[in-house]
Short mmCIF file of C-alpha atoms and ligand atoms in Angstrom, two decimals:
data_model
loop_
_atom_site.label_atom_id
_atom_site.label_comp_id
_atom_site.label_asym_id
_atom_site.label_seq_id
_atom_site.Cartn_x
_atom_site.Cartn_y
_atom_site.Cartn_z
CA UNK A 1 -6.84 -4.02 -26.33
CA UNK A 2 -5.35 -1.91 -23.35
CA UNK A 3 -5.82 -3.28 -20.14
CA UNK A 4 -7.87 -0.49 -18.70
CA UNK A 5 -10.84 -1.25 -21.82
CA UNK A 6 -11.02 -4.82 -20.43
CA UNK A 7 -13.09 -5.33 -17.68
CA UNK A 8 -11.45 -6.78 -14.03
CA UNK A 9 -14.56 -9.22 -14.48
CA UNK A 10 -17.10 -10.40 -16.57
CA UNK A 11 -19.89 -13.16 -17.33
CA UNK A 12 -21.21 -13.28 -21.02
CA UNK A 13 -24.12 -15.36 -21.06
CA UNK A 14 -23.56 -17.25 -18.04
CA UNK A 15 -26.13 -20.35 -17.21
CA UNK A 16 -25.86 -22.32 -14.26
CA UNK A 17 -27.56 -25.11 -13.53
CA UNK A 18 -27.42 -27.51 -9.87
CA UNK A 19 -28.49 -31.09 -10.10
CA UNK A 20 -30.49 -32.02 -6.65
CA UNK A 21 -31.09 -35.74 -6.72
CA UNK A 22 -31.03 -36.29 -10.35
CA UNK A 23 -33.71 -33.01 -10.58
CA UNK A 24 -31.63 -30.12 -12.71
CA UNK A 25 -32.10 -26.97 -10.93
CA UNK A 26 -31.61 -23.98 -13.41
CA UNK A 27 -30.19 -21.17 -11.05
CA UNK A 28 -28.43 -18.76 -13.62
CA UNK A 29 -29.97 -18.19 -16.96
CA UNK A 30 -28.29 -15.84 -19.82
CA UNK A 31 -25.95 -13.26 -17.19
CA UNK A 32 -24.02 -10.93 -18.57
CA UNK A 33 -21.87 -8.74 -16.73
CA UNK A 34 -18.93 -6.45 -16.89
CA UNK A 35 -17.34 -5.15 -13.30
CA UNK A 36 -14.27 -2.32 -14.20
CA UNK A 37 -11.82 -2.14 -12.10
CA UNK A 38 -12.29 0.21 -8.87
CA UNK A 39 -16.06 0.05 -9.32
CA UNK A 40 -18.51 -1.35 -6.18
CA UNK A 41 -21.21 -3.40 -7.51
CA UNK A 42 -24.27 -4.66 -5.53
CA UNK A 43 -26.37 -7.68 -6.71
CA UNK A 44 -29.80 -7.59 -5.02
CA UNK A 45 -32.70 -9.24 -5.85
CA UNK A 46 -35.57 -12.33 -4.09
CA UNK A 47 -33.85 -15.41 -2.46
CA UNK A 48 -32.92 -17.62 -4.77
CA UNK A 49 -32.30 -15.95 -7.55
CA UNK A 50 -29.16 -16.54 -8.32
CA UNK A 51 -26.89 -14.33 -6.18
CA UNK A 52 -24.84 -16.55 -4.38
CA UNK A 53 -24.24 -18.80 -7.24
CA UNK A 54 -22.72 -15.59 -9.42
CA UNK A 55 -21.18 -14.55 -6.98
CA UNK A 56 -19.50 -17.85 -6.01
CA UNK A 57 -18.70 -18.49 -9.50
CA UNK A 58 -16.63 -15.16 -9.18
CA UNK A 59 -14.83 -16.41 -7.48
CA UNK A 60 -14.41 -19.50 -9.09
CA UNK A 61 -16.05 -22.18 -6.29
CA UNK A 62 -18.63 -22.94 -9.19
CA UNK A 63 -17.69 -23.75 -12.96
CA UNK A 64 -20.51 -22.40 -15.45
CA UNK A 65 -22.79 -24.63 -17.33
CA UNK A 66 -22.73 -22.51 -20.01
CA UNK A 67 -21.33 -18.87 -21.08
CA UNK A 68 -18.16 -17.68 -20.35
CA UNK A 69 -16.61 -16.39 -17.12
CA UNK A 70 -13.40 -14.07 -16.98
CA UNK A 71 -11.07 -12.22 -15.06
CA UNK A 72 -9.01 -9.68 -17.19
CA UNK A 73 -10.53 -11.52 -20.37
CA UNK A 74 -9.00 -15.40 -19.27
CA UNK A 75 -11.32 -17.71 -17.96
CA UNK A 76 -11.90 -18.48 -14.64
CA UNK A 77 -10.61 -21.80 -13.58
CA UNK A 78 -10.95 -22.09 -10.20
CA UNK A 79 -10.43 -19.80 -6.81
CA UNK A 80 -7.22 -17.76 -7.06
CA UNK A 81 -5.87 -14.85 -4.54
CA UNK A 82 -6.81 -12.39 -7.03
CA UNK A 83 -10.47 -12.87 -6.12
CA UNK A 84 -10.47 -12.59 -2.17
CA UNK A 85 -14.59 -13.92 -0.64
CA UNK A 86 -14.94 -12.17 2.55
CA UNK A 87 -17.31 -14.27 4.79
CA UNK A 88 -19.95 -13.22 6.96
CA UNK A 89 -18.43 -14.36 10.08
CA UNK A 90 -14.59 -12.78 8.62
CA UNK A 91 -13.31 -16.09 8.00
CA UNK A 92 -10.44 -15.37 11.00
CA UNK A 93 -8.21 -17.66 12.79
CA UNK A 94 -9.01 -16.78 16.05
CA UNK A 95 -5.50 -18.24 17.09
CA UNK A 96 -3.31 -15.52 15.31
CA UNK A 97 -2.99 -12.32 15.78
CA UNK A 98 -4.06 -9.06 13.67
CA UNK A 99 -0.61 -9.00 11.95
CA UNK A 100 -0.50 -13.05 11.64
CA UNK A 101 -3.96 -13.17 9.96
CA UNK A 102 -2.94 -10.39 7.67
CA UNK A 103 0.75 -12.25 6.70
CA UNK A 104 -1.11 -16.07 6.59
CA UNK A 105 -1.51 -15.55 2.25
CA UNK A 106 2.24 -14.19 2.08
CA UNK A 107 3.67 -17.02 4.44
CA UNK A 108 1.12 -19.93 2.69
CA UNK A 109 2.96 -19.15 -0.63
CA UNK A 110 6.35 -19.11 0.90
CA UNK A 111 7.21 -15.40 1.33
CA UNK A 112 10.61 -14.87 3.44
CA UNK A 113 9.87 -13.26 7.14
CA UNK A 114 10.85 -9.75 6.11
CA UNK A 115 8.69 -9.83 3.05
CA UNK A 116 5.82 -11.26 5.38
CA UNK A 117 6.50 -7.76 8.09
CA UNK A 118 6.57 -5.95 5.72
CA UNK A 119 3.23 -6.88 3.67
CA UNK A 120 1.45 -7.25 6.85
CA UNK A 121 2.83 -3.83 8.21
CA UNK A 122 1.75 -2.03 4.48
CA UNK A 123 -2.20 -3.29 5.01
CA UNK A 124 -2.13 -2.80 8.61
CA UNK A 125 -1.52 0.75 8.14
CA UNK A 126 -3.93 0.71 4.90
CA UNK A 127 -6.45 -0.16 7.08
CA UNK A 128 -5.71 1.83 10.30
CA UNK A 129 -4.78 -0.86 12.49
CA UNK A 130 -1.63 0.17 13.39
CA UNK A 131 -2.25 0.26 17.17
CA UNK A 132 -3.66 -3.07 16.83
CA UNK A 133 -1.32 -5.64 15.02
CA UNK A 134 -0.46 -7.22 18.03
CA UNK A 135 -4.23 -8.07 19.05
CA UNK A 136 -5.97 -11.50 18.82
CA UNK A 137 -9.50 -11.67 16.66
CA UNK A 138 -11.67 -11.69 19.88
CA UNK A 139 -10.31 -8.32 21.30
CA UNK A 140 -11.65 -6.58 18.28
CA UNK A 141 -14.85 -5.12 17.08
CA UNK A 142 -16.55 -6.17 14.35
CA UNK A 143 -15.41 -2.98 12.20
CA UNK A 144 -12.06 -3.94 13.03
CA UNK A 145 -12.59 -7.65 12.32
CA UNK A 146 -13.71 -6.43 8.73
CA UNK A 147 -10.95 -4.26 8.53
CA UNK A 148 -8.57 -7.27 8.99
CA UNK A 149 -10.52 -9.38 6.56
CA UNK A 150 -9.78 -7.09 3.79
CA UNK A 151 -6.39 -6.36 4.67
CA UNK A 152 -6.04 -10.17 4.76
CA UNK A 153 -7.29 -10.61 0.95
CA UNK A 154 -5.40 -7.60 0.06
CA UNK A 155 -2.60 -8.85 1.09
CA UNK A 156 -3.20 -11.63 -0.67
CA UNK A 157 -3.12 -9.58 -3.81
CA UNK A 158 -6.87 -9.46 -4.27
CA UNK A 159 -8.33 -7.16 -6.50
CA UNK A 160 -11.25 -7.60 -6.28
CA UNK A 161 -13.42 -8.45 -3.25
CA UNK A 162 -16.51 -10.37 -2.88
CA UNK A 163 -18.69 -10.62 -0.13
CA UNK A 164 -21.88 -12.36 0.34
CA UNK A 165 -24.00 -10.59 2.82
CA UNK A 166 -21.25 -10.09 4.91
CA UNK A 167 -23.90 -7.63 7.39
CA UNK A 168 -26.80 -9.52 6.93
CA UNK A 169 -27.33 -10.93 10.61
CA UNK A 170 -26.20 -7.61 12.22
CA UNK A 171 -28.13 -5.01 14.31
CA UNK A 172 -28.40 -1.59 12.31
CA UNK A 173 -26.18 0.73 13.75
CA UNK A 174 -23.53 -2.38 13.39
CA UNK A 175 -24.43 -2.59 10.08
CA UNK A 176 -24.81 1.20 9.08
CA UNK A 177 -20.59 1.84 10.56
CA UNK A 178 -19.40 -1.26 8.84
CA UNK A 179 -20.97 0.02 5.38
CA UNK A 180 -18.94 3.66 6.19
CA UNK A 181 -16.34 1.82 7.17
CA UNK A 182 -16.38 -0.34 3.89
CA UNK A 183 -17.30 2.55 1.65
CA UNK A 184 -14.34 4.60 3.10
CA UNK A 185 -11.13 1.59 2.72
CA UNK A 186 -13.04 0.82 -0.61
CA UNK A 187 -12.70 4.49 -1.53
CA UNK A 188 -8.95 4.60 -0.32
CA UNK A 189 -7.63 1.58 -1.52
CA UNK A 190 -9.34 1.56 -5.49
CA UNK A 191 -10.82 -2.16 -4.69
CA UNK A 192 -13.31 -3.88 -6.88
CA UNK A 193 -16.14 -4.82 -4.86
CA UNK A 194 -18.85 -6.93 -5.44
CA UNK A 195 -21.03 -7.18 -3.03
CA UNK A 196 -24.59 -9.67 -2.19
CA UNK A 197 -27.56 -8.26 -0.44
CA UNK A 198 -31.03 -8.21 0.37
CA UNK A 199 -31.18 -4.88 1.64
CA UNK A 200 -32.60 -1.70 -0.76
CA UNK A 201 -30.95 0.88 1.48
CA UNK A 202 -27.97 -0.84 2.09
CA UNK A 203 -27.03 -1.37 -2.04
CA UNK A 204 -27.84 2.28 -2.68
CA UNK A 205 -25.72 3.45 -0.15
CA UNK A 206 -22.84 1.36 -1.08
CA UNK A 207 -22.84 0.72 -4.85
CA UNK A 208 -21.72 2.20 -8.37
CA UNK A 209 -23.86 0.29 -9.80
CA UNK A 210 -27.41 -1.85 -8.57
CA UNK A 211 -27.49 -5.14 -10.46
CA UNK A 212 -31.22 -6.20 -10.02
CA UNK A 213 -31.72 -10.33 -10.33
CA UNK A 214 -34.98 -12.01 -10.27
CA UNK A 215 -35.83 -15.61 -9.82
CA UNK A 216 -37.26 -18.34 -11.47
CA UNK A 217 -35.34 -19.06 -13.19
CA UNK A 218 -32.16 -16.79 -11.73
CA UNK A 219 -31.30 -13.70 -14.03
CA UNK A 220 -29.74 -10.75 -14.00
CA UNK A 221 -32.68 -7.71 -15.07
CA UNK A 222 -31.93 -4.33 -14.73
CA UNK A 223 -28.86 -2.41 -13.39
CA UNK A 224 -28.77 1.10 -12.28
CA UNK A 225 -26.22 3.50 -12.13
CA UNK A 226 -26.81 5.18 -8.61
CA UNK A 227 -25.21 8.27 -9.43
CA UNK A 228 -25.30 10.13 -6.33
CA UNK A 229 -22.23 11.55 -4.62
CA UNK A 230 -20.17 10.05 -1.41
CA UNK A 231 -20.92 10.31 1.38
CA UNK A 232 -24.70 9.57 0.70
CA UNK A 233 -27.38 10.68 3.05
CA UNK A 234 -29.64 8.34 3.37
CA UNK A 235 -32.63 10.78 4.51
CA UNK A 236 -31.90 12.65 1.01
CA UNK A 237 -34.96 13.19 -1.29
CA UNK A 238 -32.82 11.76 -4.11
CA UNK A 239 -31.90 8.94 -2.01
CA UNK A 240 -35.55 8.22 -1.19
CA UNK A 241 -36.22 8.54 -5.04
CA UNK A 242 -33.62 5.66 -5.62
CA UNK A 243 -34.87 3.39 -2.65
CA UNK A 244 -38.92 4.18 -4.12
CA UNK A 245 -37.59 2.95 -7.52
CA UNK A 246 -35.68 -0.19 -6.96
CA UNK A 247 -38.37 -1.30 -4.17
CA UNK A 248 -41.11 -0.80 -6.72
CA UNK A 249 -38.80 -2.54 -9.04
CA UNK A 250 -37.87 -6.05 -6.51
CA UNK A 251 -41.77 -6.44 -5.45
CA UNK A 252 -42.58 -6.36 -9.29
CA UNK A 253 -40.87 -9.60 -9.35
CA UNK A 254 -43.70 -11.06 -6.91
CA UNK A 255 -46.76 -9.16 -7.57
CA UNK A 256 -46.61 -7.10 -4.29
CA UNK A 257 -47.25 -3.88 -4.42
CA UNK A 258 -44.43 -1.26 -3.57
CA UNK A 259 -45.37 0.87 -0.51
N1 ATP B 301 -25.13 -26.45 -4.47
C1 ATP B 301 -26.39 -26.40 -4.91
N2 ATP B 301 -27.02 -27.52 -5.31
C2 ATP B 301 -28.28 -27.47 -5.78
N3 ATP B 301 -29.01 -26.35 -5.89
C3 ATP B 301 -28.44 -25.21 -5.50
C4 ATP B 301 -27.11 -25.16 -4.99
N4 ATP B 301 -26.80 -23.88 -4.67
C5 ATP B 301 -27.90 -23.16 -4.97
N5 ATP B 301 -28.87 -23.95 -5.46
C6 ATP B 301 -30.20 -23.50 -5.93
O1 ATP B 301 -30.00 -22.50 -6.91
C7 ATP B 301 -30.94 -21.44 -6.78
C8 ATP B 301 -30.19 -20.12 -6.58
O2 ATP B 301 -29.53 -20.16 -5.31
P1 ATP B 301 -28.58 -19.00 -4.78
O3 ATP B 301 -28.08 -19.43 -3.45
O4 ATP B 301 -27.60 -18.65 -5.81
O5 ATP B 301 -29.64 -17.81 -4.64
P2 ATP B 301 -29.54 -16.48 -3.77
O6 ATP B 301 -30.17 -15.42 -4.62
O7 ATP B 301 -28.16 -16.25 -3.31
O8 ATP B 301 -30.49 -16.84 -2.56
P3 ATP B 301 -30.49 -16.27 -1.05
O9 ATP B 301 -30.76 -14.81 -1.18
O10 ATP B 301 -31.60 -17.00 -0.40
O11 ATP B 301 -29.13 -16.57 -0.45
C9 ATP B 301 -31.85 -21.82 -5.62
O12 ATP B 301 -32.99 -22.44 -6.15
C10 ATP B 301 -31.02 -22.81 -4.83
O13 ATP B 301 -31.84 -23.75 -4.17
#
């Protein structure tokens, strides 16, 4: 099969279940999903239904109980550079500096010092930090600090990038420049995202695709194609269309009724 019919990722039948003293807890039943390569996927959907654990088992931090799980058709064995988590908080060491953070996968797996600049220098500029390399974590804004993160996985040879609510404790208009900041390296670079969230507006505005998961036991239910173009304007009629839809669809899942 050529490479590009073969999806980056994806989970046939996929069951996951937690033991929590002795007590099985069934978080993932029956997921299937297939994630081509460039595309930005959000999975939304009640706490507890199973987001984190997909997503974590991505990236390979959790082994299925059942089902398979694969990267380029091979299953996944464990975490690998290929798939880089981006963490809430950016996961940086606040002790190195933008071009440090950036070369710390390179120079981990032994890279020589020119291969490091170099690497580092490549992302750097991917990410339009060029007047920045030399600046420590704490000097930066939180776009920036984002910016480094993925230029740190990137460099890492990620391809693709998961993130787990990575804006989910941040003030709007934070939030609303790090999704166009997200949406436009995402859009430059040809990344894989997937991408964990609570938020209606913020999935619509950022994905491909909506994967909608519901709890009780933790499945995956419906996914939508949001097939409106970039940049989306969120005061849009069709974007108000999309946002009446999947809220109508996420309050199904506990009897309230959409507003
Ligand atoms: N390590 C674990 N051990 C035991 N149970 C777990 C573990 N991780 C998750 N669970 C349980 O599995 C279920 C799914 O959890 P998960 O974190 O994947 O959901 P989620 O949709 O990401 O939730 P939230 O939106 O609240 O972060 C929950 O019932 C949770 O309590």
């Amino acid at each position: 099969m050529a490479e590009a019919t073969i999806p980056i990722l994806e989970m046939k039948n996929v069951g996951k279940t937690y033991s929590q003293n002795g007590r099985p807890i069934e978080a993932l039943r029956g997921a299937n999903l297939r994630v081509k390569k460039g595309e930005f996927i959000c999975l939304i959907g009640a706490s507890g239904c199973g987001k984190s654990t997909l997503l974590r088992m991505a990236a390979g931090f959790e082994t299925a109980t059942h089902g398979d799980n694969l990267m380029w058709g091979v299953p996944i064995s464990g975490p690998g550079p290929s798939r880089g988590m981006v963490f809430q908080d950016y996961g940086l060491f606040p002790w190195l500096n933008v071009r440090d953070n950036i070369g710390f996968g390179p120079k981990s797996r032994g890279r020589t010092k020119a291969e490091i600049r170099e690497t580092s220098d490549h992302f750097i500029n991917l990410v339009g930090l060029q007047n920045f390399a030399d600046v420590y974590p704490h000097q930066l804004s939180g776009g920036m600090k984002q910016r480094v993160a993925i230029a740190r996985v990137l460099a890492n040879d990620a391809e693709i990038v998961l993130m787990d609510e990575p804006f989910g404790a941040l003030d709007a208009m934070t939030r609303e420049r790090l999704q166009d900041e997200l949406v436009e390296i995402w859009s430059r670079t040809g990344l894989t995202v997937l991408f964990v969230t609570h938020a209606i507006e913020e999935a619509i505005f950022l994905a491909d695709r909506v994967v909608v998961m519901s709890p009780g036991p933790g499945r995956i239910d419906t996914e939508y194609s949001i097939d409106l173009p970039r940049p989306r304007d969120i005061a849009s009629a069709e974007f108000n269309e999309w946002r009446r839809l999947l809220s109508s669809q996420l309050h199904s899942h506990h009897g309230r009724k959409a507003g």
